[in-house]
mmCIF file of C-alpha atoms in Angstrom:
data_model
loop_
_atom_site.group_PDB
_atom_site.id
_atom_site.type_symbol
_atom_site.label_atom_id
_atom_site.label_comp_id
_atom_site.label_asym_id
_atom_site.label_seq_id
_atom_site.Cartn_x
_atom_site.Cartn_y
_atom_site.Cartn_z
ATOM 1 C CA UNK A 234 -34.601 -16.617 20.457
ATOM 2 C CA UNK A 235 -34.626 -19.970 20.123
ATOM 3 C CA UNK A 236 -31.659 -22.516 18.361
ATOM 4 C CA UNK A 237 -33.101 -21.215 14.590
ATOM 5 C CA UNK A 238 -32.075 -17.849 15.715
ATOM 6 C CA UNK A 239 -28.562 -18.662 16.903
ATOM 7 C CA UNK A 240 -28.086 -20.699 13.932
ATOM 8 C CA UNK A 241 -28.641 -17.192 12.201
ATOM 9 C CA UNK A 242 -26.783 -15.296 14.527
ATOM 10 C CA UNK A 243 -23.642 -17.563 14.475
ATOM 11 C CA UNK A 244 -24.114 -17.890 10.309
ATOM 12 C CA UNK A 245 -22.979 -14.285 9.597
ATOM 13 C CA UNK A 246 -19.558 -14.121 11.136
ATOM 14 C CA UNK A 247 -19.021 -18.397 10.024
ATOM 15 C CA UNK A 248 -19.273 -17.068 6.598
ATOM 16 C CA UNK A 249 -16.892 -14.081 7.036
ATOM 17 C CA UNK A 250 -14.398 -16.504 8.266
ATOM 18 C CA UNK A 251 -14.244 -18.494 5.555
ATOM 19 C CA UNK A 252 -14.327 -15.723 2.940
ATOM 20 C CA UNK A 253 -11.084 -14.475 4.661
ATOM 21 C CA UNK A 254 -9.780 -18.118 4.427
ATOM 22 C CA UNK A 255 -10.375 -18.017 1.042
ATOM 23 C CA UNK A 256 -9.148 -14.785 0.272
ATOM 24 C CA UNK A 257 -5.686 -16.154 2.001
ATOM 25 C CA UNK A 258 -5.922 -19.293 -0.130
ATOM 26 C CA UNK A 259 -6.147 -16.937 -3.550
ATOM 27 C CA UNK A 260 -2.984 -15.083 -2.095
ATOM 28 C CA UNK A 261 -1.148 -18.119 -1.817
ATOM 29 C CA UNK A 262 -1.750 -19.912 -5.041
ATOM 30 C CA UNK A 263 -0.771 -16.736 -6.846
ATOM 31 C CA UNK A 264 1.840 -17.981 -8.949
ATOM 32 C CA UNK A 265 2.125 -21.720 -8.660
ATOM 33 C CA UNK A 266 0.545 -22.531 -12.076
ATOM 34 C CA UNK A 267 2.109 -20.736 -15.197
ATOM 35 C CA UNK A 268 -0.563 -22.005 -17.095
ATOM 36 C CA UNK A 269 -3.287 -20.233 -15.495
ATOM 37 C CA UNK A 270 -4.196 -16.607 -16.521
ATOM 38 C CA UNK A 271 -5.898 -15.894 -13.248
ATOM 39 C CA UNK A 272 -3.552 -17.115 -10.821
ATOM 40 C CA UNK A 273 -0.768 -15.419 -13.206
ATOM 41 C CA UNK A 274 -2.696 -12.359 -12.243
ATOM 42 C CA UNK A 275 -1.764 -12.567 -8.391
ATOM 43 C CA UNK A 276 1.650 -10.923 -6.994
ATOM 44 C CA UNK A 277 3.081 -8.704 -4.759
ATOM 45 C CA UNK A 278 5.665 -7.239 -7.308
ATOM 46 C CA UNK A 279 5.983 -6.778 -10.958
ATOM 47 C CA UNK A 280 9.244 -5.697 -12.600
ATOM 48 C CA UNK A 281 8.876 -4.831 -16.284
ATOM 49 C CA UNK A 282 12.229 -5.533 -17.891
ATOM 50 C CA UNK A 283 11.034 -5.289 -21.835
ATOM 51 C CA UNK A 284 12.919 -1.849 -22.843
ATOM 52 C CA UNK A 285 15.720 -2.983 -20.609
ATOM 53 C CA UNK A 286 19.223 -1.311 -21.425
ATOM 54 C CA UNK A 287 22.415 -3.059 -20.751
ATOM 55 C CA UNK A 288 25.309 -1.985 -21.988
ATOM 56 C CA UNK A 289 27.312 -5.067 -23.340
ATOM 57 C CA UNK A 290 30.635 -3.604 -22.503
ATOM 58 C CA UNK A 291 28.994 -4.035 -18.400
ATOM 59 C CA UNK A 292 29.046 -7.958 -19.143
ATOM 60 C CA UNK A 293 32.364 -9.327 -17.500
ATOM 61 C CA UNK A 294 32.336 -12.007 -21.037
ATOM 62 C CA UNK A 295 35.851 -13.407 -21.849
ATOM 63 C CA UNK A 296 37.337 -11.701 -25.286
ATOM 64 C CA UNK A 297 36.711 -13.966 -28.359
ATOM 65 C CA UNK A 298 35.796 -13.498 -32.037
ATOM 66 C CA UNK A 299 32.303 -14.447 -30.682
ATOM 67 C CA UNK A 300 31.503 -12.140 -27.682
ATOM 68 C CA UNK A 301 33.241 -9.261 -29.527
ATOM 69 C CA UNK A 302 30.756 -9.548 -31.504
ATOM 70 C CA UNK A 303 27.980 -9.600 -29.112
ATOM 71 C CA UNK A 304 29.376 -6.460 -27.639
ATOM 72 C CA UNK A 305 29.336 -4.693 -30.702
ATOM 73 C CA UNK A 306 24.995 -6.023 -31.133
ATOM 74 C CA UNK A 307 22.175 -3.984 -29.934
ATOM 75 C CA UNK A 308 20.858 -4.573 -26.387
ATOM 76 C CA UNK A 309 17.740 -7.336 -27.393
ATOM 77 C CA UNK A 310 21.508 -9.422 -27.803
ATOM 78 C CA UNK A 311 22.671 -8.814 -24.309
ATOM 79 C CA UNK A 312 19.683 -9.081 -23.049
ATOM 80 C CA UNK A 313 19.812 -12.882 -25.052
ATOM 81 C CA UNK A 314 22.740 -13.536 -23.234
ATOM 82 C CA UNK A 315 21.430 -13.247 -19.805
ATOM 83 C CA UNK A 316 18.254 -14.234 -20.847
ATOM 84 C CA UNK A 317 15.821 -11.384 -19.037
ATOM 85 C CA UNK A 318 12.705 -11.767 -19.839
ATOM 86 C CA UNK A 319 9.962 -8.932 -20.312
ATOM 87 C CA UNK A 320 8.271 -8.938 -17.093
ATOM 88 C CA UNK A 321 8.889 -10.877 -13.406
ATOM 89 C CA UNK A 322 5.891 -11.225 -11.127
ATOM 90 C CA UNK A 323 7.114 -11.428 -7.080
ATOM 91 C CA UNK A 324 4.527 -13.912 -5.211
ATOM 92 C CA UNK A 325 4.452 -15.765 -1.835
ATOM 93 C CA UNK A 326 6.077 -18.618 -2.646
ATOM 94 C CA UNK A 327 8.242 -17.953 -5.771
ATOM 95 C CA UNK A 328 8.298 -15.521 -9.067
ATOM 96 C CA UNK A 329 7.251 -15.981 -12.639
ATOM 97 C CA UNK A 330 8.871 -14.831 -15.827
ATOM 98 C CA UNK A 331 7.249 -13.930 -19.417
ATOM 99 C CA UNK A 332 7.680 -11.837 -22.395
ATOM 100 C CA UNK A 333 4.480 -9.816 -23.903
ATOM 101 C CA UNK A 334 2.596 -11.656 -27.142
ATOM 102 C CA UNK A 335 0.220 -9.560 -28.855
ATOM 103 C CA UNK A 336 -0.029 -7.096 -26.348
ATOM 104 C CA UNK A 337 -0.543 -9.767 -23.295
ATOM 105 C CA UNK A 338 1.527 -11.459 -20.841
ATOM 106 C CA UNK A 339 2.043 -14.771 -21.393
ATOM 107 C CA UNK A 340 4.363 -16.761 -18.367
ATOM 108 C CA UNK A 341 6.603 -18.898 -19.426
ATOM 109 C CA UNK A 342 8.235 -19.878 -16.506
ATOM 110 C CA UNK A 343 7.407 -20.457 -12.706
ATOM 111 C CA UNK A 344 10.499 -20.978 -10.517
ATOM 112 C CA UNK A 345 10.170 -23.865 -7.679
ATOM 113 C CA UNK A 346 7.775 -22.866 -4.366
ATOM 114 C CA UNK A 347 10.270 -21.952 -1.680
ATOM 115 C CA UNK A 348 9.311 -20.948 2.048
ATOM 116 C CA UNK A 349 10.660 -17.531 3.017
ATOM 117 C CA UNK A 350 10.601 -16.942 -0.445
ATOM 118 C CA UNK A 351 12.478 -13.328 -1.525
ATOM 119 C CA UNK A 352 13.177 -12.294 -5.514
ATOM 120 C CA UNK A 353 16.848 -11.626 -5.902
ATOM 121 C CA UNK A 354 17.480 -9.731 -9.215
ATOM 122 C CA UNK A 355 21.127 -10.248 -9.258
ATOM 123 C CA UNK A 356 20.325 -14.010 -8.850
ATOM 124 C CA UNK A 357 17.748 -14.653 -11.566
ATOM 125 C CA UNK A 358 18.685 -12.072 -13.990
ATOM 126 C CA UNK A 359 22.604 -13.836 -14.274
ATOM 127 C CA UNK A 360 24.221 -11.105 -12.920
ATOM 128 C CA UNK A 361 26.306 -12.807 -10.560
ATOM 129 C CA UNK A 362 29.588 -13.210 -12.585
ATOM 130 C CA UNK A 363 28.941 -9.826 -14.155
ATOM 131 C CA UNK A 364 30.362 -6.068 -13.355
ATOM 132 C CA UNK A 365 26.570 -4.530 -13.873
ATOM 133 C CA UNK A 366 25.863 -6.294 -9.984
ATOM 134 C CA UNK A 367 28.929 -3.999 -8.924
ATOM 135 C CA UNK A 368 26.864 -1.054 -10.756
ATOM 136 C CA UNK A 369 23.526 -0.882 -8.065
ATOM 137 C CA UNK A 370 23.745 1.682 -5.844
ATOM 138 C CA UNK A 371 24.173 1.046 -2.275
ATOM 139 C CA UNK A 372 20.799 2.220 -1.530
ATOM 140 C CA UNK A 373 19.339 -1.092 -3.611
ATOM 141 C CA UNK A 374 21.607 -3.288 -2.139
ATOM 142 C CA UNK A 375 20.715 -2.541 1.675
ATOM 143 C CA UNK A 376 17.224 -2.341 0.341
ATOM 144 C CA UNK A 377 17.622 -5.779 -0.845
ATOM 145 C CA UNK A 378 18.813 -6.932 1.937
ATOM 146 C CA UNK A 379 15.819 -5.125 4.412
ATOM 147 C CA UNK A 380 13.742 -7.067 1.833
ATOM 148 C CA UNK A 381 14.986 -10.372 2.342
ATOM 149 C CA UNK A 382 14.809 -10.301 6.030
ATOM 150 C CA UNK A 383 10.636 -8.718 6.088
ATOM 151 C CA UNK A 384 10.444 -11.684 3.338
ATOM 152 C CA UNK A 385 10.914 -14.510 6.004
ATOM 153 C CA UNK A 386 9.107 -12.491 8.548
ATOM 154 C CA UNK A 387 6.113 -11.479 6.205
ATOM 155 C CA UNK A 388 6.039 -15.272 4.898
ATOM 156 C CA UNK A 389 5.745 -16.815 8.820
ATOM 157 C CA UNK A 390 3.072 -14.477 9.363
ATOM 158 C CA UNK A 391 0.923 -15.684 6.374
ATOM 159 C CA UNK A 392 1.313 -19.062 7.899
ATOM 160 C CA UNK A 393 0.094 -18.236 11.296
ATOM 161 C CA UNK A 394 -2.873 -16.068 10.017
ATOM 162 C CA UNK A 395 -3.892 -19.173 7.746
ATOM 163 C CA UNK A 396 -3.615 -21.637 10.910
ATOM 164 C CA UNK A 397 -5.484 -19.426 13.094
ATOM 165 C CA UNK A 398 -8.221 -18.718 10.374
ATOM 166 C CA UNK A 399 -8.732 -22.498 9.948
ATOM 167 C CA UNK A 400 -8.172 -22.870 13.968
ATOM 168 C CA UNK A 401 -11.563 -19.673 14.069
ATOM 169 C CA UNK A 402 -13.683 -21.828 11.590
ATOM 170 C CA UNK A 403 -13.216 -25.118 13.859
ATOM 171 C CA UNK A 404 -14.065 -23.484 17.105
ATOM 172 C CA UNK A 405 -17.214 -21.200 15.486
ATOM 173 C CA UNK A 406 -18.909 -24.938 15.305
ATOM 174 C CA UNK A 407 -19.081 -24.820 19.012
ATOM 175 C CA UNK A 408 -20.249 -21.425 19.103
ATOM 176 C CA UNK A 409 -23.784 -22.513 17.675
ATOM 177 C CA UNK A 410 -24.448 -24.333 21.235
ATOM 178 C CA UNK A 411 -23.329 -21.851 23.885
ATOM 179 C CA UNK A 412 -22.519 -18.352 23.891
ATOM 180 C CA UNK A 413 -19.189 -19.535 26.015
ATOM 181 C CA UNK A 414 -18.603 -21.172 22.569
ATOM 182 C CA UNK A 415 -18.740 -17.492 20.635
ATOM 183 C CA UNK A 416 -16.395 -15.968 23.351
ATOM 184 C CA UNK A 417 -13.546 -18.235 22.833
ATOM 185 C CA UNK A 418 -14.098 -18.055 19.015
ATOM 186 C CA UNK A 419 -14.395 -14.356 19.459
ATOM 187 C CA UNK A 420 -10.303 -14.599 21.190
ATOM 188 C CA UNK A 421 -9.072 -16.908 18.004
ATOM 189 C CA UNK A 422 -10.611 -14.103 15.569
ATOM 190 C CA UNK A 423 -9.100 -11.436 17.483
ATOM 191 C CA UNK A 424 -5.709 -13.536 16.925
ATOM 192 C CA UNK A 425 -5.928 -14.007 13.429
ATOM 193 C CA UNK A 426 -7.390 -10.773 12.349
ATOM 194 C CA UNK A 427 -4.187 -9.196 14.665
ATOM 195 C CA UNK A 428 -1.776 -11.573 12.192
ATOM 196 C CA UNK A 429 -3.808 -10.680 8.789
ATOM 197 C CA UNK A 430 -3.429 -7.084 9.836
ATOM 198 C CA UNK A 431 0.045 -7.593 10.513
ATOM 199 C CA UNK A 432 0.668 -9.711 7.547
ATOM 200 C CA UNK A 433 -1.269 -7.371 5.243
ATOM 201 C CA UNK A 434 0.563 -4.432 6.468
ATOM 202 C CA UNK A 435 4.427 -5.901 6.124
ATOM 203 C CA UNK A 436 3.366 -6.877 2.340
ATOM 204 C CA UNK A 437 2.308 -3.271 1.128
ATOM 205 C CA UNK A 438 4.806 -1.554 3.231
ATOM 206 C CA UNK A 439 7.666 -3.561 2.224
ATOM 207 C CA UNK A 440 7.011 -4.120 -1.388
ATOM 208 C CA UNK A 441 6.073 -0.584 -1.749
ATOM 209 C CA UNK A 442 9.676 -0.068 -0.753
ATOM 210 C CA UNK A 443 10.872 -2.258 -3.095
ATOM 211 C CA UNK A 444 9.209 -0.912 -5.806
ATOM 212 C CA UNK A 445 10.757 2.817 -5.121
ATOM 213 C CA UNK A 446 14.220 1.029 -4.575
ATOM 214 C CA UNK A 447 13.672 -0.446 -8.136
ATOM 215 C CA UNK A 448 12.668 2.515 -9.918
ATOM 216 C CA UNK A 449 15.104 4.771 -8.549
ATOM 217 C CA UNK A 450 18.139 2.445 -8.749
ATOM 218 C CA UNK A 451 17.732 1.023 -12.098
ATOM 219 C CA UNK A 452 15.927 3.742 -13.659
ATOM 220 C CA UNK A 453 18.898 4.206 -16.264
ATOM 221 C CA UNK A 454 18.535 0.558 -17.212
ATOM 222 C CA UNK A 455 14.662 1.115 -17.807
ATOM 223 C CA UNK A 456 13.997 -1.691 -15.470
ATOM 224 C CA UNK A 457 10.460 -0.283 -13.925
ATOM 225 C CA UNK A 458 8.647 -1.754 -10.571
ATOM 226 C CA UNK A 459 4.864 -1.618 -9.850
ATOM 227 C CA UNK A 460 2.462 -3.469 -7.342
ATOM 228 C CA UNK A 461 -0.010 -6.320 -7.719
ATOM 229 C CA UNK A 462 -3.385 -4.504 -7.460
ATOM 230 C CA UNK A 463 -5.479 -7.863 -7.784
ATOM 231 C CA UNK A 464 -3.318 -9.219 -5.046
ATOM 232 C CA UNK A 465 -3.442 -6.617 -2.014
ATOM 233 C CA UNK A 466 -7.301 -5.972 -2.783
ATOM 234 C CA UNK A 467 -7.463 -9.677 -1.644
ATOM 235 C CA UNK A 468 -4.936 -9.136 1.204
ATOM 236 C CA UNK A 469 -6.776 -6.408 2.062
ATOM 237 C CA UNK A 470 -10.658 -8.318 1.691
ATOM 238 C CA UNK A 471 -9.264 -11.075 4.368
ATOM 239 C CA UNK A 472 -8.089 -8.662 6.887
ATOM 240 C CA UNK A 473 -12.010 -6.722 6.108
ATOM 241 C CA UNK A 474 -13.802 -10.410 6.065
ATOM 242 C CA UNK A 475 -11.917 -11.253 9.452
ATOM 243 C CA UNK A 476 -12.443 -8.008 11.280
ATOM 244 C CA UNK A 477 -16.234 -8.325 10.615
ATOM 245 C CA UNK A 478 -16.270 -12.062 11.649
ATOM 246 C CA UNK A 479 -14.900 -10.773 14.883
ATOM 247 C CA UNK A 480 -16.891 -8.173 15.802
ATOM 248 C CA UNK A 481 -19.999 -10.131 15.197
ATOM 249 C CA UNK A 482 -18.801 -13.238 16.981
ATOM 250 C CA UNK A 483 -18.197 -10.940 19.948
ATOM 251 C CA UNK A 484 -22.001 -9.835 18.951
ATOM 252 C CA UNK A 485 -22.864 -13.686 19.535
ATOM 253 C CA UNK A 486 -21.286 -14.280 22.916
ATOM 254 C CA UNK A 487 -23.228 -11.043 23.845
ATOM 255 C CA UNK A 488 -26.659 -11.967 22.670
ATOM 256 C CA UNK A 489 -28.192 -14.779 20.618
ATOM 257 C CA UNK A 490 -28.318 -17.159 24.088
ATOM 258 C CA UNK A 491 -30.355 -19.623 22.311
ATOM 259 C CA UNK A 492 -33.226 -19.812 24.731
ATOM 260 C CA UNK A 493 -36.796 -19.834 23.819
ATOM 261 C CA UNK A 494 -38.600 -16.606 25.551
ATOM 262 C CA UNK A 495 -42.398 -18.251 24.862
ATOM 263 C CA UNK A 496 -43.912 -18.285 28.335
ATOM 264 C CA UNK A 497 -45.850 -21.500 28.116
ATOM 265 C CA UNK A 498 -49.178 -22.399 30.221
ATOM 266 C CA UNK A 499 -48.830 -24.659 33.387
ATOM 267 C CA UNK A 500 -45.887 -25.524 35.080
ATOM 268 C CA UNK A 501 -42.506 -24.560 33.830
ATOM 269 C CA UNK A 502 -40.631 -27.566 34.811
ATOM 270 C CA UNK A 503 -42.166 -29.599 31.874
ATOM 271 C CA UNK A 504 -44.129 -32.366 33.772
ATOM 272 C CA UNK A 505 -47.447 -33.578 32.675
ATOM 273 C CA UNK A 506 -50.436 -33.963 35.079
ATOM 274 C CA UNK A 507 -54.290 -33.722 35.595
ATOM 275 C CA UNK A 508 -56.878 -32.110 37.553
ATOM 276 C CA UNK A 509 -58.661 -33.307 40.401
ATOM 277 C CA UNK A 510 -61.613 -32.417 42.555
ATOM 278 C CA UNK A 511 -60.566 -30.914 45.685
ATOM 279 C CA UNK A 512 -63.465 -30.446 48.870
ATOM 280 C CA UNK A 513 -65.012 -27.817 49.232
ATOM 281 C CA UNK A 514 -63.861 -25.328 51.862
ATOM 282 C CA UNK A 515 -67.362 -25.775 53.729
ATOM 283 C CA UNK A 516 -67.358 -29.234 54.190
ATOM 284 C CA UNK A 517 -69.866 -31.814 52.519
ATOM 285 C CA UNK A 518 -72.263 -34.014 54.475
ATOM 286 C CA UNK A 519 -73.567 -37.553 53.569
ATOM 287 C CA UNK A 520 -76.932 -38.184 53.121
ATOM 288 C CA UNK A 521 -79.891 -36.220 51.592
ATOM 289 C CA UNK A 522 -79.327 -32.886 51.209
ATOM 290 C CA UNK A 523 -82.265 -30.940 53.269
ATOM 291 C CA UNK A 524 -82.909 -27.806 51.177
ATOM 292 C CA UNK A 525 -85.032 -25.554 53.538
ATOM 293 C CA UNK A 526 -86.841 -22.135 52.330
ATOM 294 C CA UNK A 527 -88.344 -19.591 54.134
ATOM 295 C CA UNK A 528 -88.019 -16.123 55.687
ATOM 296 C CA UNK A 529 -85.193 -15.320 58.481
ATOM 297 C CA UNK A 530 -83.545 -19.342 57.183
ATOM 298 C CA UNK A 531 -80.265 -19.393 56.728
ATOM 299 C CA UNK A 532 -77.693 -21.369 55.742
ATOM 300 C CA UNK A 533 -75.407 -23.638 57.614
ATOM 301 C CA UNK A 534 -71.395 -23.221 57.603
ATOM 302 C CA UNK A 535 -70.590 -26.269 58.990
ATOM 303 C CA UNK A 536 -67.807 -25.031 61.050
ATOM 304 C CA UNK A 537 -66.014 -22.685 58.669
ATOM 305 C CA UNK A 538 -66.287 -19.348 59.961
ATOM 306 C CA UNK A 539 -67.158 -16.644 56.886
ATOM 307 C CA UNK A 540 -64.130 -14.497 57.989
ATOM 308 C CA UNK A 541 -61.885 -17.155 57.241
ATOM 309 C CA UNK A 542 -63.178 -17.801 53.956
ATOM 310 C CA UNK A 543 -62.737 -14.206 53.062
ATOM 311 C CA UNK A 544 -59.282 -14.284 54.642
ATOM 312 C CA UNK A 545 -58.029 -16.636 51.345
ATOM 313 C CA UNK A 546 -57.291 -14.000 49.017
ATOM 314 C CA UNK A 547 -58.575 -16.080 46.094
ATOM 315 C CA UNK A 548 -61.332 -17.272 44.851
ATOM 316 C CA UNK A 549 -61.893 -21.101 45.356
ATOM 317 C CA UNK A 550 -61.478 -23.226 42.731
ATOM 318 C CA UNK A 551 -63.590 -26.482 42.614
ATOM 319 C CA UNK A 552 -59.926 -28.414 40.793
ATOM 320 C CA UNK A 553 -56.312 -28.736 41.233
ATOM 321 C CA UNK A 554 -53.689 -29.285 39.261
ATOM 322 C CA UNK A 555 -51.895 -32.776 40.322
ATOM 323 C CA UNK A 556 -48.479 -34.150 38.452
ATOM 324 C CA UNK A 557 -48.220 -37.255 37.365
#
């Protein structure tokens, strides 16, 4: 197999690398642009808010002719006041807020990119000087907090599965020269697919608890949680893309040497030469040549015994090879 071949060998598990790369990249940029439908489409978390049901009477609101009034309005009037929206999507970096238009989402806001970034309902939804915070059960709150702590810990994993990705891509270069090259690419794979794994598995398993947290909590307020399905399919394709690229890199460091296994004619070592005339094994004498004929002639040997000839164990050849 020569260098076409381990251009081809080393090509399958490149391109599986950088699918998984980009796979990570679509995970990350869900979110960051309210403004684009697609992106929109990407989180870990949805919490549908639009049948929300507050009791006004919850709201801690100083007494007035105004806000006794409020209290006495239908919930789309508290829910004014605190300003909920209809839906909250949970991404890496932030969440985004919308209310439904003809039977779509449309975003309307996407708060600032934070690292270690964890949705706090209490927080966004206004809550904070309000009795209705005092109202979640104590099984949301420690949830809450068991979320914010697998937030930072899910969110430095990302980062270290991106790095090492990027890191896998970089070293596969040298893996199309040597097969020494596609073993130490083969040990940054196994490092990154260990922290998309990881990464991949802290996401489902922690937002899935989330989401139970949310239903069962706030279930009298007809606040609803549900997952992200465009977002862990792509979680989910990395850690699938980066396996692959790993198994076939370790393929590569195995096989696909890169050698050429056509046995060429003549010397091996590559060096160019000619043939020459060589004497002949039974000697040559000067002068005219004396061909004789005849009954009981025969012919001389000039020294060279005829067991010695036959002792050779080849035939002779008139040439040889010389380098130049």
């Amino acid at each position: 197999m020569g260098k076409a071949g381990r251009f081809a060998c080393i090509f399958t598990p490149m391109a599986l690398t950088i699918a998984s790369l980009i796979c990570l990249i679509i995970v990350g940029l869900g979110g960051t642009n309210k403004n684009d439908s697609n992106l929109n489409g990407f989180y870990f978390f949805r919490a549908n808010t639009t049948d929300i049901n507050i009791n006004p009477s919850d709201l801690n609101i100083p007494s007035n002719p105004l806000t006794d009034a409020l209290i006495n309005q239908t919930t789309s009037v508290a829910k004014d006041v605190l300003d909920v929206k209809d839906f909250y999507h949970v991404s890496l970096w932030n969440y985004c807020a919308g209310d439904f238009e003809n039977g779509k989402d449309k975003v309307t806001y996407c708060s600032p990119r934070k690292n270690e970034f964890w949705f706090n309902p209490v927080e966004v939804w206004g809550l904070n000087n309000t009795n209705i915070d005092q109202l979640f059960s104590k099984e949301l709150r420690s949830g809450l907090h068991a979320y914010q702590q697998a937030a930072k810990w899910m969110f430095i994993v990302y980062v270290v599965a991106v790095v090492a990705t990027i890191v896998e891509i970089l070293v596969g270069i040298f893996a199309l020269f040597s097969r020494l090259g596609s073993l130490a690419t083969t040990i940054v794979s196994t490092i990154s697919s260990l922290f998309l794994i990881g990464f991949a598995l802290t996401a489902t398993i922690l937002y899935a608890t989330l989401m139970g947290s949310f239903n069962s909590a706030l279930k009298k307020y007809n606040i609803h949680g549900s997952l992200g399905h465009s977002m862990y399919v792509t979680v989910w394709l990395a850690v699938a893309f980066s396996f692959g690229a790993g198994l076939f890199w370790l393929f590569s460091s195995c096989c696909c040497s890169g050698r050429s296994n056509r046995i060429k004619y003549g010397d091996q070592s590559g060096k160019k030469g000619t043939y020459e005339r060589v004497d002949s094994p039974y000697g040559h004498r000067e002068g005219p040549v004396n061909f004789q004929s005849g009954p009981g002639y025969q012919v001389p040997h000039h020294g060279v015994p005829l067991n010695n000839v036959g002792d050779r164990g080849t035939a002779y050849e008139p040439y040889r090879r010389a380098d130049v």
